Short mmCIF file of C-alpha atoms in Angstrom, two decimals:
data_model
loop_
_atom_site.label_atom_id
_atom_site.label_comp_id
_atom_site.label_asym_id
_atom_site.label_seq_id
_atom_site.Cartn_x
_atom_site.Cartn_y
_atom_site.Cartn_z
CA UNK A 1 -0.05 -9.69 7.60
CA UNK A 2 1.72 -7.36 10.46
CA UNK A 3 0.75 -4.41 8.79
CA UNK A 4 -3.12 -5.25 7.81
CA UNK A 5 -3.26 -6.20 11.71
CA UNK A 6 -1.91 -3.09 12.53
CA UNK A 7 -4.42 -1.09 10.76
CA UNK A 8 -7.67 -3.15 11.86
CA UNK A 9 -6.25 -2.77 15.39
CA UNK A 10 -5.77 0.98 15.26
CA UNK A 11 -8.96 1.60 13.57
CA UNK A 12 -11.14 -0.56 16.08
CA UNK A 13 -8.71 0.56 18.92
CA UNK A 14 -10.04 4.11 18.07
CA UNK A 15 -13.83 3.62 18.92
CA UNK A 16 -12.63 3.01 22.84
CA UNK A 17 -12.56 5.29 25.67
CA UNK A 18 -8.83 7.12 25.18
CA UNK A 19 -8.05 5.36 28.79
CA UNK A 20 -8.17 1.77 27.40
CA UNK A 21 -6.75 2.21 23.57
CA UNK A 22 -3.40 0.85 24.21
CA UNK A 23 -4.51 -2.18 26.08
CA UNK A 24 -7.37 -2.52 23.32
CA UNK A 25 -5.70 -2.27 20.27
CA UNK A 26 -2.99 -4.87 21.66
CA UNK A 27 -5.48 -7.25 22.77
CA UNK A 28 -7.02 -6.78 19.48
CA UNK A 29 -3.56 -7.44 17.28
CA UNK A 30 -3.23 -10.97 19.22
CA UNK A 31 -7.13 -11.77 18.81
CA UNK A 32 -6.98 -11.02 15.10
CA UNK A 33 -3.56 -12.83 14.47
CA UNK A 34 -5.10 -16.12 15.85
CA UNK A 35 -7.90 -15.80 14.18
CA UNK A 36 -6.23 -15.60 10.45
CA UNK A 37 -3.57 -18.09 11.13
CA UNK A 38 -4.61 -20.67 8.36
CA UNK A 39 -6.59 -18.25 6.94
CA UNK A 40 -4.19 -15.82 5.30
CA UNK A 41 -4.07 -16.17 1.28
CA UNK A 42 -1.52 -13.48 -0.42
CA UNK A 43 -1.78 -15.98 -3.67
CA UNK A 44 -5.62 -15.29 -3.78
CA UNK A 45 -6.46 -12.19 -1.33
CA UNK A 46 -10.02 -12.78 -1.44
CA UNK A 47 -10.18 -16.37 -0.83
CA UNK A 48 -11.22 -16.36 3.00
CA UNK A 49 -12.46 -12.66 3.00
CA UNK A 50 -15.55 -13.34 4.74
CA UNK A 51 -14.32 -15.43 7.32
CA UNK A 52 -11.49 -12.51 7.96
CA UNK A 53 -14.47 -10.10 8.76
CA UNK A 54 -14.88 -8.15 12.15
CA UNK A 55 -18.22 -6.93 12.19
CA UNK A 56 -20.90 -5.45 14.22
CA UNK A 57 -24.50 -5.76 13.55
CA UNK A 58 -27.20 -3.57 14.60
CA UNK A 59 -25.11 -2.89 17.59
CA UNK A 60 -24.29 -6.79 18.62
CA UNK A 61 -20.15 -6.45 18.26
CA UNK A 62 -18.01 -9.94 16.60
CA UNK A 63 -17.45 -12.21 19.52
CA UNK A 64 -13.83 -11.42 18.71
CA UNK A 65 -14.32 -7.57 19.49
CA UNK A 66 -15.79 -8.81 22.75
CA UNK A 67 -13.20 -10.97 23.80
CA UNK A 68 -10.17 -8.15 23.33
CA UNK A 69 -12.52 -5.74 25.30
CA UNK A 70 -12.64 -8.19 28.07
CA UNK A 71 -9.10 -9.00 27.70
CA UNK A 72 -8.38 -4.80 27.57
CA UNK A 73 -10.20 -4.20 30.59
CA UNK A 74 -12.73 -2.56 28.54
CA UNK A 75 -16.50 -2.86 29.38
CA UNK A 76 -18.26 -4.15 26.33
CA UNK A 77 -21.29 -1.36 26.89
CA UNK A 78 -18.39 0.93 27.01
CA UNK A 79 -17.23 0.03 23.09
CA UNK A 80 -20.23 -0.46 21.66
CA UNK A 81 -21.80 3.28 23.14
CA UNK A 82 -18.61 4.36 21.05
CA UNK A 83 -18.58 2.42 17.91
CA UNK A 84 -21.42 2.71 14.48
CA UNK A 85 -24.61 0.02 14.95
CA UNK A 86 -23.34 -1.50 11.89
CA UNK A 87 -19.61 -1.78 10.88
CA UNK A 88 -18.03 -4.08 8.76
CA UNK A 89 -14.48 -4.34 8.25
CA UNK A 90 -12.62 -6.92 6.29
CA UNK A 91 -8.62 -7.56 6.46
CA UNK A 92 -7.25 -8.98 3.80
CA UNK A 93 -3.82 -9.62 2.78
CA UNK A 94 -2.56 -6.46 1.06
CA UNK A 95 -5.68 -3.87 1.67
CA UNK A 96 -8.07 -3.17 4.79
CA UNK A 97 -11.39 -2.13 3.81
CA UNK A 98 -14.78 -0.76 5.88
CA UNK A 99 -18.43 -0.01 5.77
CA UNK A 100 -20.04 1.67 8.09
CA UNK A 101 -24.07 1.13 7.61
CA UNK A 102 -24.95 0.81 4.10
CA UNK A 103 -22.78 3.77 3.02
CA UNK A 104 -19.59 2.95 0.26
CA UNK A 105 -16.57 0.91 1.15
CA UNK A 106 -13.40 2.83 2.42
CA UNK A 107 -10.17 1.54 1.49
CA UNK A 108 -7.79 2.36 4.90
CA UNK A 109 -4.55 0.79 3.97
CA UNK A 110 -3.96 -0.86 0.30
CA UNK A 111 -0.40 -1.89 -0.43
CA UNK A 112 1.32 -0.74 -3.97
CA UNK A 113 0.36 -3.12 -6.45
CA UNK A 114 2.80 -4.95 -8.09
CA UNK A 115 2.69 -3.08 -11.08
CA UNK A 116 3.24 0.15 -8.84
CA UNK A 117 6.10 -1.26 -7.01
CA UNK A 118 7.51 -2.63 -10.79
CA UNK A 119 7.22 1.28 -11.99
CA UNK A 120 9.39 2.36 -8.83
CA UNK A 121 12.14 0.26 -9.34
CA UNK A 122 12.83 0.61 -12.79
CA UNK A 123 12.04 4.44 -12.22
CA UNK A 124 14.98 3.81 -9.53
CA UNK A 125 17.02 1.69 -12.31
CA UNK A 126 17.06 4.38 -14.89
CA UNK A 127 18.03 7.13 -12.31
CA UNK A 128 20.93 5.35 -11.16
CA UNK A 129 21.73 4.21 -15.07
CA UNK A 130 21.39 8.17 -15.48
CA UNK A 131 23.34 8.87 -12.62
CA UNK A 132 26.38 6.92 -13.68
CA UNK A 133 26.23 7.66 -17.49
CA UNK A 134 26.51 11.28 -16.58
CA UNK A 135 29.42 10.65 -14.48
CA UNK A 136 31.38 9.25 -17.03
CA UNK A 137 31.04 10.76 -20.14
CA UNK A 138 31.40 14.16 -21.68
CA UNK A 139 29.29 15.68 -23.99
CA UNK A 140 30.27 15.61 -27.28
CA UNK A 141 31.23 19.04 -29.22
CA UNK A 142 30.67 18.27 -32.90
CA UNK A 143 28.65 15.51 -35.18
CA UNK A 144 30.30 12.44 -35.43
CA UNK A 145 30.29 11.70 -39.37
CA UNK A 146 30.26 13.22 -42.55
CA UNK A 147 26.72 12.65 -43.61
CA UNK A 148 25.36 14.21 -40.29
CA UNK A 149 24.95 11.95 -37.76
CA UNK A 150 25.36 12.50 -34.36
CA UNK A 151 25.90 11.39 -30.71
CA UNK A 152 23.09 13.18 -28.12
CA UNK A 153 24.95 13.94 -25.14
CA UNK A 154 23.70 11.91 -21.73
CA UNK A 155 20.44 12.75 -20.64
CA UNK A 156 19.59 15.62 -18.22
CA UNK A 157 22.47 18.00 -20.03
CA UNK A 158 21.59 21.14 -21.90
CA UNK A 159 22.07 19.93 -25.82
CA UNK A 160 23.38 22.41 -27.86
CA UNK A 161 21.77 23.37 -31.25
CA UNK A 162 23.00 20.90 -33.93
CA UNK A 163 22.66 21.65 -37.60
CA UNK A 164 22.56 18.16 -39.67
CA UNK A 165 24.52 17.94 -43.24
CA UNK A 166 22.99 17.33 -46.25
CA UNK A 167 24.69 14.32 -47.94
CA UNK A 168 27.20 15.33 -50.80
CA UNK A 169 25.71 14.00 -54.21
CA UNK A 170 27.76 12.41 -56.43
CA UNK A 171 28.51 14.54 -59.80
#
């Protein structure tokens, strides 16, 4: 949940005067955290989404934006002269999403998926199976048995050309 926060607050945090963005975006990270304690669902992401929203509606801000202004030393007229008449942003564990108006969605942080972060380590696995196997062994100079077969050399290492036997019929 730190990181979504993190993101919503430096997003918002953005739309105020440069003079009060610190104080804003802090104010913000404490507002938000209370508000999703009991409300945060990694098991089911979207469960809660809607409750999770900060929005502002044709230019009336979430009484949560308010209360960080206030809390940021920020006049409300101030934000809202700075931020879209309509803005919806939803936090939700593992992506932050917005809309501003009635234009698309905008994904501003999504975390790997699971599959993605599955890829990486056995991507990571292989290299350092890779790694090893081509610190210990040598690559081998000749075919291994009389009807042809061979041992390839550890991946990554320039393979010679091989030329495979015929088996030796029997007269």
């Amino acid at each position: 949940m730190i990181v979504e926060l993190a993101v919503a607050a430096k997003f918002l945090a953005a739309f105020a005067p440069a003079s009060h963005q610190e104080l804003f975006r802090t104010a913000l990270c404490t507002h938000l955290a209370s508000r999703y304690a009991g409300h945060w669902y990694e098991a089911s992401p979207e469960r809660g989404s809607a409750y999770r929203a900060v929005a502002v509606r044709s230019g009336v801000p979430d009484p949560l934006l308010r209360r960080a202004a206030v809390e940021a030393g920020l006049p409300v007229a101030a934000l809202l002269a700075s931020m879209p008449q309509d803005l919806t942003l939803w936090v939700d564990p593992f992506a932050v999403t917005c809309r501003q108006g009635d234009k698309f969605i905008t994904t501003l942080w999504a975390a790997p998926s699971a599959h993605h972060l599955q890829q990486q380590q056995q991507q990571q696995q292989q290299q350092q199976m890779y790694t090893s196997m081509n610190q210990s062994q040598e690559v081998p100079s000749s075919p291994t048995s009389s009807q042809g077969s061979f041992s390839p050399p550890p991946l990554g290492r320039k393979r010679s050309p091989v030329t495979l036997r015929a088996p030796i019929a029997a007269a």
